[in-house]
Short mmCIF file of C-alpha atoms in Angstrom, two decimals:
data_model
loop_
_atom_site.label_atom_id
_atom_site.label_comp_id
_atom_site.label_asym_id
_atom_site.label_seq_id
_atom_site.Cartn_x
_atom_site.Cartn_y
_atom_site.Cartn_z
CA UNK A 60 -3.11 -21.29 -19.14
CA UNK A 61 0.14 -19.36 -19.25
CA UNK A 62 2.08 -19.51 -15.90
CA UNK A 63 3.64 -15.89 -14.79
CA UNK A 64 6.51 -15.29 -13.00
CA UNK A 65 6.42 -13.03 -10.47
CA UNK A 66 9.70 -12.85 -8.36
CA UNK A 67 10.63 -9.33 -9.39
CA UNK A 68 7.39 -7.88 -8.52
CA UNK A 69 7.31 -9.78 -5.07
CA UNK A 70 10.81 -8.83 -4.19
CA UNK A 71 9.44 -4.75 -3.60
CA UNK A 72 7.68 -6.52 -0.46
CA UNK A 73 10.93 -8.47 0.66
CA UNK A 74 12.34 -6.04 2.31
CA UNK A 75 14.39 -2.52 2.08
CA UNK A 76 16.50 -1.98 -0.93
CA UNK A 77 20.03 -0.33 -0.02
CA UNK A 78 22.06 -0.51 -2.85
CA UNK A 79 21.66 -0.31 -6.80
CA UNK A 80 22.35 -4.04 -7.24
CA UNK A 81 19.68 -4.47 -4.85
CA UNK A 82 17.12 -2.31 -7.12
CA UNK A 83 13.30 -3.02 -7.41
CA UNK A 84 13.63 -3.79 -11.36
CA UNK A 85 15.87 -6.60 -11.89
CA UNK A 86 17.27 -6.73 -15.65
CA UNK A 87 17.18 -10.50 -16.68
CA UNK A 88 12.85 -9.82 -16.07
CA UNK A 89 11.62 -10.08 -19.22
CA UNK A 90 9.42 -7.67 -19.45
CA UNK A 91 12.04 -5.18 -18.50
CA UNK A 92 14.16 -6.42 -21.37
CA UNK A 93 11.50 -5.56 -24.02
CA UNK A 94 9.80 -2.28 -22.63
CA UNK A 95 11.70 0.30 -24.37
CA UNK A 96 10.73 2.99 -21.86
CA UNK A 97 12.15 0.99 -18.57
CA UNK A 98 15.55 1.39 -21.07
CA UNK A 99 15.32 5.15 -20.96
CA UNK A 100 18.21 6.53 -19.00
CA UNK A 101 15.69 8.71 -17.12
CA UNK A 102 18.43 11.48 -15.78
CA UNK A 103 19.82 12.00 -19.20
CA UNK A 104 16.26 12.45 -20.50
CA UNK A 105 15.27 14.93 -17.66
CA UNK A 106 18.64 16.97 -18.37
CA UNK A 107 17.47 17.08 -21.89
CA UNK A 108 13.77 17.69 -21.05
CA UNK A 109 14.30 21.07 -19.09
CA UNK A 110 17.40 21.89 -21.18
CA UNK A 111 14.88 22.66 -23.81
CA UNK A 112 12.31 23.95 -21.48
CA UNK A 113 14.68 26.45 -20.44
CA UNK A 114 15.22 27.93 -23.75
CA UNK A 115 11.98 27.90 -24.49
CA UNK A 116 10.39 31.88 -25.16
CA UNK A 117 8.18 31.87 -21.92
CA UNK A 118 10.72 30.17 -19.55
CA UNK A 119 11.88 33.25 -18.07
CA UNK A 120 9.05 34.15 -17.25
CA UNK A 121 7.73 30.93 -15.63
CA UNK A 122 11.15 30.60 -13.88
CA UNK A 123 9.88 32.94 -11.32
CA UNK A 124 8.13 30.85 -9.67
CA UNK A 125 10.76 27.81 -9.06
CA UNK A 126 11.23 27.07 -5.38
CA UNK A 127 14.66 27.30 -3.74
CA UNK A 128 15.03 23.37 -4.01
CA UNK A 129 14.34 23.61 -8.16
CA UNK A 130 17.05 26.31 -8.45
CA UNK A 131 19.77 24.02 -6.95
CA UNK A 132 19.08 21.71 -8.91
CA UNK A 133 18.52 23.26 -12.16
CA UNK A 134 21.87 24.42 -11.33
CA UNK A 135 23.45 21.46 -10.25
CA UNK A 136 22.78 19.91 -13.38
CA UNK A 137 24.04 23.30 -15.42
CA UNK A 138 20.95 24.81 -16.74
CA UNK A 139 21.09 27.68 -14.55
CA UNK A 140 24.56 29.44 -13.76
CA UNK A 141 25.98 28.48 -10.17
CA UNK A 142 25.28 31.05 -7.68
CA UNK A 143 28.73 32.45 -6.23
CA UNK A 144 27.68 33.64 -2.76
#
C-alpha cells in the first residue's frame, strides 16, 4: 500500500495564514508541481477572461446589471474607463 503525504493539506488546520510565504499550497507538494491548472496565474487569466467578455456583442447590454463593487474593479484592472468624479 502506497503511503501519502499529507503535510500540505494538514497545514490549512494549523493555524491562520498571514503572509504569501505562509500560503495554503506549498510548491515543493507534488501534486502541485504536476497539476497544470494550480500553475495558472489565476489574475492574469481573469484579466483575460472578462477582457474578452467585455468585447463580446451582448456585453453592453449585460453590463447593466454589474453592482457598484464589479465596476471598480472592472476598472481597476482597465476594462472599464476610470470614473473622474
Amino acid at each position: 500500500m502506497k503511503s501519502t503525504n499529507f503535510s500540505s493539506q494538514t497545514r490549512v488546520f494549523t493555524g491562520n495564514v498571514d503572509t504569501e510565504e505562509d500560503d495554503i499550497i506549498l510548491s515543493e507538494d507534488p501534486i502541485y508541481s504536476t497539476d497544470p491548472i494550480m500553475n495558472v496565474n489565476l489574475k492574469e487569466f481573469l484579466c483575460n477572461f472578462l477582457s474578452d467578455l467585455s468585447h463580446q456583442i451582448y456585453y453592453n447590454e449585460f453590463s447593466r446589471y454589474h453592482t457598484s463593487l464589479e465596476l471598480t474593479t472592472l476598472q481597476r484592472i482597465g476594462i472599464l474607463p476610470q470614473n473622474n468624479e
